[in-house]
Amino acid sequence: MAVDLSDTTFMRALEDRILVFDGGMGTSIQRYTLTADDFGGKEGCNEYLVLTRPSVIQEIHASFFRAGCDAVETDTFGASSIVLAEYALEGRVYEINKRAGELAREVAHGFSTPTRPRYVIGSIGPTTKLPSLGHISYDAMLETLRDQALGLIDGGVDVLLIETCQDILQAKAAIAGVQLAMRQSGKLLPVMVQVTIERMGTMLVGTEIGAALAILEPYDIQVIGLNCATGPKEMNDSVRYLGDYCTKKISCLPNAGMPENVGGQAHYKLTPDELAAYQKRFVKEYGVNIVGGCCGTTPEHLRRVVEEVSDLEPKRRAVKPQAMMASCFAATQLRQEPPPLIIAEELNTTTRSKVFRELVQGGKYDDIVAMAKRLVNEGSHVLDLCVAIVGEDELKYMREVVTRLATRVTVPLMIDSTEANVIEEALKLVPGKAIVNSINMEDGMQRIQKVVPFVRQFGAAVVALTIDEEGMALTAEKKIAIAKRIYRILTEDYGVPPRDILFDALTLPISTGQEEYRSAGVETLNAVKGIKEELPECITILGVSNISFGLETYSRRILNSVFLHEALEHGLDAAIVNWHKIYPLYKIPENEVELCRRLIYCDRSAGADPLQDFINYYQGSEKQVFSVAAGTGGEMTIEERLKYNLINGERVSHVNGRKVELTEFLDEALKKYSALDIINSILLDGMKVVGDLFGSGKMQLPSVLDAAQVMKAAVNYLEQFMDKAADSSKGSIVLATVKGDVHDIGKNLVDIILTNNGYTVYNLGIKQPSDNIIQSALEHEVDAIGLSGLLVKSTVEMKYVLEDLQRQGLRFPVLAGGAALTRKYVEEDMQSVYGGPVFYGQDAFAGLHIMDGIMDPGRKGEIAPPVPTRRKAATACAAEPRDAEVAAADFTSTVTRDVSIPRPPFFGRRVVRDLSMEDIFPFLNEVALFRNQWGIRGVKKDEYLRLIGEKYRPVLEQLKVECLREGYLEPRVVYGYFACQSDGNDLIVYDSAEDLKGTLRFTFPRQSKEPYLCLADYFAPSDSGKLDVLGLTVVTIGSRASEVTRELFARNEYTKYLYLHGLSVESAEALAEYFHKRIRRELGIDDKDGAEIEMLFKQRYRGRRYSLGYGACPALEDQEKIFTLLQPEEIGVRLTTGYQLEPEQSTSAFVVHHPQAKYFNI
């Protein structure tokens, strides 16, 4: 049960006023000129000062109390055994923490008054290990932080603060640790948890604020907040999110801005007035209860904060608890709009499908991850995971699979096991908020007593089956009664929040013919409805396919589809289902829908047996689903065919026994319509049908996404036929899908239409916070901002962007569009908070009309935003690249095909390790290093040369010597020569030059205007009778450089960090250049090489080296094919899920020998 701590003096104070915590302990310690002796020989261990220089620590506490603070944190941020072990102090954890608490308690007592007590907050930092990444086990982290908490409790602290959480799994273990410490000590204290959101908008391991909140909310903690990493400006969106959705008290302890390197020291420039102004706004607008400071904040900062917030009353926030789950990365609503929550059933070894079971037994864990990612991409919201196999080690399998899925898929996991120890082990490995499947009362309280304590300890949700001591309930009345009984036990005896309980009314097959099961369908549906009515805060869930067990495959799918539809009508929230075996209702013939309904509802009104009618109908004949777009029969027109493909999400059709690609239909339509007319009159009309089906509940989100993919493919293909307006500077706009929303098809369509009508578009992508959008608008000096989003909550985020614009005094015209918006909401609700113009973009072409109106010379002066006085430097908020289009097949370039083909020294791959950086350094591009990596620019030529000669080249030479001496750079290469031929835009690569088998294909984009270049043109075509040669390389200078730069950054040696990081990156490029020269020599084409290395930097040689992600070969996915051919794992190079190379200082390339090869853009 949850413990009520509301009567503690600390929690009572939070009801009455805003509490102010102290500032940065480390910042304050640095103000003292302490020597190694002061640290007792443990220099750098601030926590040891509580024993060696207790007076200094007490003076720091007193300085903050004198500034007016209500509470101080103990000097124990790093006082765990993990951190103290670095100073050989791990045996003194309890002593240091207890003494720290006592020191702060003594000072607090001296400042306390009967009407205003002062508080001591026991600080527990994140340690130096991340359990989500396998650095330490959950149990070890728990024990470590329990030991620290025991010392703090005995030292007399009022509150335990788990702060600067960078890994949400560490936070979960810390909560369990402090709760264990409180039980062992017999003392109950309020617990605070503060996560750290980095500048990129997530915790260090990638957790968004919404996911962090969903994970922490179920725990018996009293305050959730933020601290460290950034200043208050960067925290704004996260604080606002907590204000909107957090049911607990909120704290905010920012740094004094972002650190800057001044003289080798971290310098924080946020002034006391600025910090105080932000904190005042956070209290008044977002309902923050506790304010304070972190790194860089001083008593002066906190004095001003006290002055600004001391008279403010706590804002009374009425927050409705959210039914949420979360992966390590993102939160997921249990109540989807429209329903259901789709729980993929394919990752289950107990189903009839052998695919997953064989992957588990074979230890093919990478294939399991790939399968999971496919399910996510296809629209699954949760993955049900069961690895039980009779006679085999379920615990081992669960550990292996969960370890990989937990940090590599973006949706929550449902842990499905009958063994309590397997559930416990899985939950220890899950950073997010999981669902446990399941509990029941078949053996009375036995299962609940074994499993539910783990549900509470790990903040999980739980599936409860309607089974009691008499077995599985058959009637709706019994199912509801069992649900109510379990509900009472879970909520009253264990404190499980109702929103974390998922009731499964358990349908039985209606296909057996047994009379007692004839009504299984209707009883289950009535039970779902009854549970929703009796227990409205809980979630209803069903394993859908049980209803049709034993039937023939096609008829099972039809019955499952109709049953799911009926269940949704009765209030079902979640379905465990193979979604690809569920048909949208509009695709099923109406007579078959009616046949299923009669069976489900056991309708014998017609005098016949509904089960026998069902079986007879499907027996001995082949049926198929149809589509609303197909009409009543006969040949479809081209307009009908395009709509059909779009609505049904089909990029390939079968017409008269022939497979037809979408592009063929588009080519046919182009004979009759312009590309814009096809989009505007046919495709957009089809998308409106999709929207209507979605809104009416006849089409679910995965089907919508399928349609969106077809739309995107069609528009990408048609784009090459759309004439761009002559004036390329007609106007500019920033487009963004707002924070929390991953839908971008509409926004990207607006991008294409605007771009092809002469506008410059900065497409920021999805999930963009307000700060990013506004910063990009200012940097690019745009004429308007476009906001997009599909979800209802996105409309609120759009309003937040307008509020932030208003607060900053900006007046950009804003276009807002998305499925959940209405003209009334945009023009009334959104416009009411913003002084600039707000426009409703009903569809993609409305965006063009609005922009044309904004840029009309007669109106521009009225609504254009103020131009910033100085153009700011570009930031990481770059426009997302649009898919490169492939030009029509009849476009060809004038590249000469009749060239001599060099003979390689071998075919296949080779690894080269005996490389010396002394040979590679001469190929270092110093201009790129100095200007791009080290940032030496913006000065006149003479000054630039002087700086290079007097300062930076000596630094470079010294750093080279250090790299050679310490072995920071470890050059390694894997390269190869492969027989190949071109086929249109494709390059066919053969495993062998003899039998031309085992091929791989690379497809490259072609320019859509002259000279129509395509990378494949530089190779002999397949019909030429010639066999060409492709060179491939992957080069790396190893991971040691990355490790050293991380150490430098951790030690605040930012200047050297910059130098070494830049040198390591350019050294990888130097290695690539060096090896490209070797390949030219081996191919016998180096006779054209420039005499000086500087000439090589200007491409004075035959052929070119093309890296993926740029110009001629933009498809990063092709890295997988290069990895297949070269196997660079052997030299320590890995491929990330985003197709990036690790270590960072690595690069891959196609090496082309053709004398006309050059770099070009599509």
Coordinates of C-alpha atoms in Angstrom, one line a residue, residues 700-984:
Q700 CA -7.2 1.6 -37.6
L701 CA -4.0 3.5 -37.4
P702 CA -1.7 0.9 -39.0
S703 CA -3.9 0.9 -42.1
V704 CA -3.8 4.7 -42.1
L705 CA 0.0 4.5 -42.0
D706 CA 0.0 2.1 -44.9
A707 CA -2.1 4.5 -46.9
A708 CA 0.3 7.3 -45.9
Q709 CA 3.3 5.3 -47.1
V710 CA 1.6 4.9 -50.5
M711 CA 0.8 8.6 -50.6
K712 CA 4.4 9.4 -49.8
A713 CA 5.8 7.1 -52.5
A714 CA 3.4 8.5 -55.0
V715 CA 4.2 12.1 -54.3
N716 CA 8.0 11.4 -54.3
Y717 CA 7.6 9.8 -57.7
L718 CA 5.5 12.7 -59.1
E719 CA 7.7 15.4 -57.7
Q720 CA 10.2 15.0 -60.6
F721 CA 7.4 16.0 -63.0
M722 CA 6.4 19.1 -61.1
D723 CA 7.8 22.3 -62.5
K724 CA 9.5 24.5 -59.9
A725 CA 8.7 28.2 -59.9
A726 CA 11.3 30.3 -61.4
D727 CA 11.8 32.6 -58.4
S728 CA 13.7 30.4 -55.9
S729 CA 13.5 33.1 -53.2
K730 CA 9.8 33.6 -53.1
G731 CA 9.7 33.2 -49.4
S732 CA 10.7 30.9 -46.6
I733 CA 9.0 28.8 -43.8
V734 CA 10.0 26.5 -41.0
L735 CA 7.8 23.4 -40.9
A736 CA 7.7 21.1 -37.9
T737 CA 5.6 18.3 -36.4
V738 CA 5.2 19.4 -32.8
K739 CA 6.5 17.7 -29.7
G740 CA 5.2 14.3 -28.9
D741 CA 3.9 13.6 -32.4
V742 CA 5.6 11.3 -34.9
H743 CA 3.3 11.9 -37.9
D744 CA 4.8 13.7 -40.8
I745 CA 3.1 12.8 -44.1
G746 CA 1.0 15.9 -44.2
K747 CA 3.9 18.2 -43.3
N748 CA 6.1 16.6 -45.9
L749 CA 3.4 17.0 -48.5
V750 CA 3.2 20.7 -47.7
D751 CA 7.1 20.8 -47.9
I752 CA 7.0 19.3 -51.5
I753 CA 4.2 21.6 -52.7
L754 CA 5.8 24.8 -51.3
T755 CA 9.2 23.8 -52.5
N756 CA 7.9 23.2 -56.0
N757 CA 6.2 26.6 -56.0
G758 CA 9.4 28.6 -55.3
Y759 CA 9.5 28.6 -51.4
T760 CA 12.4 27.7 -49.2
V761 CA 11.4 25.2 -46.6
Y762 CA 13.2 24.3 -43.5
N763 CA 11.7 20.9 -42.5
L764 CA 12.7 20.2 -38.9
G765 CA 11.0 16.8 -38.8
I766 CA 8.9 15.2 -36.0
K767 CA 8.7 15.7 -32.2
Q768 CA 10.0 19.2 -32.3
P769 CA 9.8 21.2 -29.0
S770 CA 8.8 24.8 -29.1
D771 CA 12.4 26.1 -28.4
N772 CA 13.7 24.3 -31.5
I773 CA 11.0 25.7 -33.8
I774 CA 11.5 29.3 -32.6
Q775 CA 15.2 29.1 -32.7
S776 CA 15.2 27.8 -36.3
A777 CA 12.7 30.5 -37.4
L778 CA 15.0 33.2 -36.0
E779 CA 18.2 31.7 -37.4
H780 CA 16.8 31.3 -40.9
E781 CA 14.9 34.6 -40.7
V782 CA 11.8 32.9 -42.2
D783 CA 8.6 34.5 -43.3
A784 CA 6.3 32.0 -41.5
I785 CA 6.2 29.0 -39.2
G786 CA 4.1 25.9 -40.1
L787 CA 3.0 23.6 -37.3
S788 CA 1.7 20.1 -37.9
G789 CA 0.3 17.2 -35.8
L790 CA -2.2 14.4 -36.0
L791 CA -2.9 13.8 -32.3
V792 CA -5.4 15.7 -30.1
K793 CA -2.6 16.5 -27.7
S794 CA -0.7 18.1 -30.6
T795 CA -3.2 20.9 -30.7
V796 CA -2.2 21.8 -27.1
E797 CA 1.5 21.7 -28.1
M798 CA 0.8 24.1 -31.0
K799 CA -0.9 26.5 -28.6
Y800 CA 2.3 26.3 -26.4
V801 CA 4.4 27.3 -29.4
L802 CA 2.2 30.4 -29.9
E803 CA 2.4 31.3 -26.2
D804 CA 6.2 31.1 -26.3
L805 CA 6.3 33.3 -29.4
Q806 CA 4.0 35.8 -27.7
R807 CA 6.2 35.7 -24.6
Q808 CA 9.3 36.5 -26.7
G809 CA 7.6 39.4 -28.5
L810 CA 7.7 37.6 -31.9
R811 CA 5.0 38.0 -34.5
F812 CA 5.7 35.3 -37.2
P813 CA 2.7 34.3 -39.2
V814 CA 1.8 30.8 -38.1
L815 CA 0.1 28.1 -40.2
A816 CA -1.4 25.2 -38.3
G817 CA -2.7 22.0 -39.8
G818 CA -3.5 18.4 -38.8
A819 CA -6.3 15.9 -38.4
A820 CA -7.3 17.0 -34.9
L821 CA -7.5 20.7 -35.7
T822 CA -10.7 22.6 -36.7
R823 CA -10.9 26.1 -38.1
K824 CA -12.8 27.3 -35.0
Y825 CA -10.0 26.0 -32.7
V826 CA -7.3 27.6 -34.8
E827 CA -8.9 31.0 -35.4
E828 CA -10.4 31.4 -31.9
D829 CA -8.6 29.3 -29.3
M830 CA -5.1 29.5 -30.8
Q831 CA -5.4 33.1 -32.0
S832 CA -6.5 34.2 -28.6
V833 CA -3.0 33.6 -27.1
Y834 CA -1.0 35.1 -29.9
G835 CA -0.6 38.6 -31.2
G836 CA 0.5 37.6 -34.7
P837 CA -1.6 36.1 -37.4
V838 CA -2.6 32.4 -37.2
F839 CA -4.0 30.5 -40.2
Y840 CA -5.8 27.2 -40.5
G841 CA -4.3 24.9 -43.1
Q842 CA -7.1 22.5 -44.0
D843 CA -5.0 20.6 -46.5
A844 CA -1.6 20.8 -48.2
F845 CA -2.6 23.2 -50.9
A846 CA -4.2 25.5 -48.4
G847 CA -0.6 26.0 -47.1
L848 CA 0.4 27.2 -50.6
H849 CA -2.5 29.7 -50.8
I850 CA -1.7 31.0 -47.3
M851 CA 1.9 31.5 -48.1
D852 CA 1.1 33.3 -51.4
G853 CA -1.1 35.6 -49.4
I854 CA 1.5 36.3 -46.7
M855 CA 4.1 37.1 -49.3
D856 CA 1.8 39.4 -51.4
P857 CA 3.7 42.7 -51.5
G858 CA 0.5 44.5 -50.5
R859 CA 0.2 42.6 -47.2
K860 CA 3.7 41.6 -46.3
G861 CA 4.4 44.8 -44.4
E862 CA 1.5 44.2 -42.2
I863 CA 2.3 40.7 -41.1
A864 CA 5.9 39.9 -41.7
P865 CA 8.0 39.2 -38.6
P866 CA 10.7 41.6 -37.4
V867 CA 14.1 40.8 -39.0
P868 CA 16.7 39.9 -36.4
T869 CA 19.5 42.4 -36.2
R870 CA 22.1 39.7 -36.6
R871 CA 22.0 36.4 -38.4
K872 CA 22.7 33.6 -35.9
A873 CA 24.9 30.6 -36.6
A874 CA 23.2 27.5 -37.9
T875 CA 22.4 24.8 -35.3
A876 CA 21.7 21.2 -35.3
C877 CA 18.1 21.8 -36.2
A878 CA 18.7 21.1 -39.8
A879 CA 16.0 20.4 -42.4
E880 CA 15.3 16.7 -42.8
P881 CA 16.4 15.6 -46.2
R882 CA 13.6 14.6 -48.5
D883 CA 13.7 11.3 -50.3
A884 CA 15.8 11.4 -53.4
E885 CA 13.6 10.9 -56.4
V886 CA 14.4 8.4 -59.1
A887 CA 14.0 9.9 -62.6
A888 CA 12.0 8.2 -65.3
A889 CA 13.8 5.3 -66.9
D890 CA 14.0 6.9 -70.3
F891 CA 16.3 9.7 -68.9
T892 CA 19.9 8.9 -69.6
S893 CA 23.2 10.7 -69.1
T894 CA 26.0 11.3 -71.6
V895 CA 28.6 9.4 -69.5
T896 CA 30.9 7.4 -71.7
R897 CA 30.5 3.7 -71.3
D898 CA 33.4 2.7 -73.5
V899 CA 36.4 3.1 -71.1
S900 CA 39.2 0.8 -70.1
I901 CA 38.4 -1.4 -67.1
P902 CA 41.3 -1.8 -64.7
R903 CA 42.2 -5.3 -63.5
P904 CA 42.2 -5.5 -59.6
P905 CA 44.9 -7.5 -57.8
F906 CA 42.2 -9.7 -56.2
F907 CA 38.4 -10.1 -55.9
G908 CA 36.8 -10.2 -52.5
R909 CA 37.8 -8.6 -49.2
R910 CA 41.0 -8.0 -47.2
V911 CA 41.7 -6.6 -43.8
V912 CA 44.7 -4.2 -43.3
R913 CA 46.0 -3.6 -39.8
D914 CA 49.7 -2.8 -40.3
L915 CA 49.1 0.9 -40.8
S916 CA 51.0 3.8 -39.3
M917 CA 49.6 7.2 -38.5
E918 CA 53.0 8.6 -39.5
D919 CA 52.2 7.6 -43.1
I920 CA 48.6 8.8 -42.8
F921 CA 49.1 12.3 -41.2
P922 CA 50.5 13.7 -44.5
F923 CA 47.0 13.2 -45.9
L924 CA 45.4 15.3 -43.2
N925 CA 43.4 18.1 -44.7
E926 CA 44.5 20.9 -42.4
V927 CA 42.1 23.5 -43.9
A928 CA 39.2 21.3 -43.0
L929 CA 40.6 20.6 -39.5
F930 CA 41.3 24.3 -38.7
R931 CA 38.2 25.8 -40.2
N932 CA 35.5 23.1 -39.8
Q933 CA 36.6 21.1 -36.7
W934 CA 38.5 23.7 -34.7
G935 CA 36.3 26.6 -35.8
I936 CA 39.0 29.0 -36.8
R937 CA 37.1 31.3 -39.2
G938 CA 35.6 34.8 -39.5
V939 CA 39.0 36.5 -39.6
K940 CA 40.9 38.1 -42.5
K941 CA 43.4 36.0 -44.5
D942 CA 46.6 37.6 -42.9
E943 CA 45.2 37.1 -39.4
Y944 CA 44.1 33.6 -40.2
L945 CA 47.6 32.7 -41.4
R946 CA 49.2 34.3 -38.3
L947 CA 46.9 32.4 -35.9
I948 CA 47.6 29.1 -37.7
G949 CA 51.4 29.6 -37.7
E950 CA 51.8 31.0 -34.2
K951 CA 49.1 29.0 -32.2
Y952 CA 47.3 26.2 -33.9
R953 CA 49.9 24.4 -36.0
P954 CA 52.1 24.0 -32.9
V955 CA 49.1 22.6 -31.1
L956 CA 48.5 20.2 -33.9
E957 CA 52.1 19.0 -34.1
Q958 CA 52.2 18.5 -30.3
L959 CA 48.8 16.6 -30.5
K960 CA 50.1 14.4 -33.3
V961 CA 53.1 13.4 -31.1
E962 CA 50.8 12.6 -28.2
C963 CA 48.6 10.5 -30.4
L964 CA 51.5 8.5 -31.7
R965 CA 53.0 8.1 -28.2
E966 CA 49.7 7.1 -26.4
G967 CA 48.1 5.2 -29.3
Y968 CA 44.9 7.2 -29.4
L969 CA 44.6 6.6 -33.2
E970 CA 44.4 3.0 -34.3
P971 CA 44.0 2.9 -38.1
R972 CA 42.4 -0.2 -39.6
V973 CA 40.9 -0.8 -43.0
V974 CA 38.8 -3.5 -44.7
Y975 CA 38.4 -3.1 -48.4
G976 CA 37.7 -5.2 -51.5
Y977 CA 37.2 -5.4 -55.2
F978 CA 33.9 -6.8 -56.6
A979 CA 32.8 -7.7 -60.0
C980 CA 29.8 -5.6 -61.1
Q981 CA 27.6 -4.4 -63.9
S982 CA 25.0 -1.6 -64.1
D983 CA 21.3 -2.1 -65.0
G984 CA 19.6 1.2 -65.4

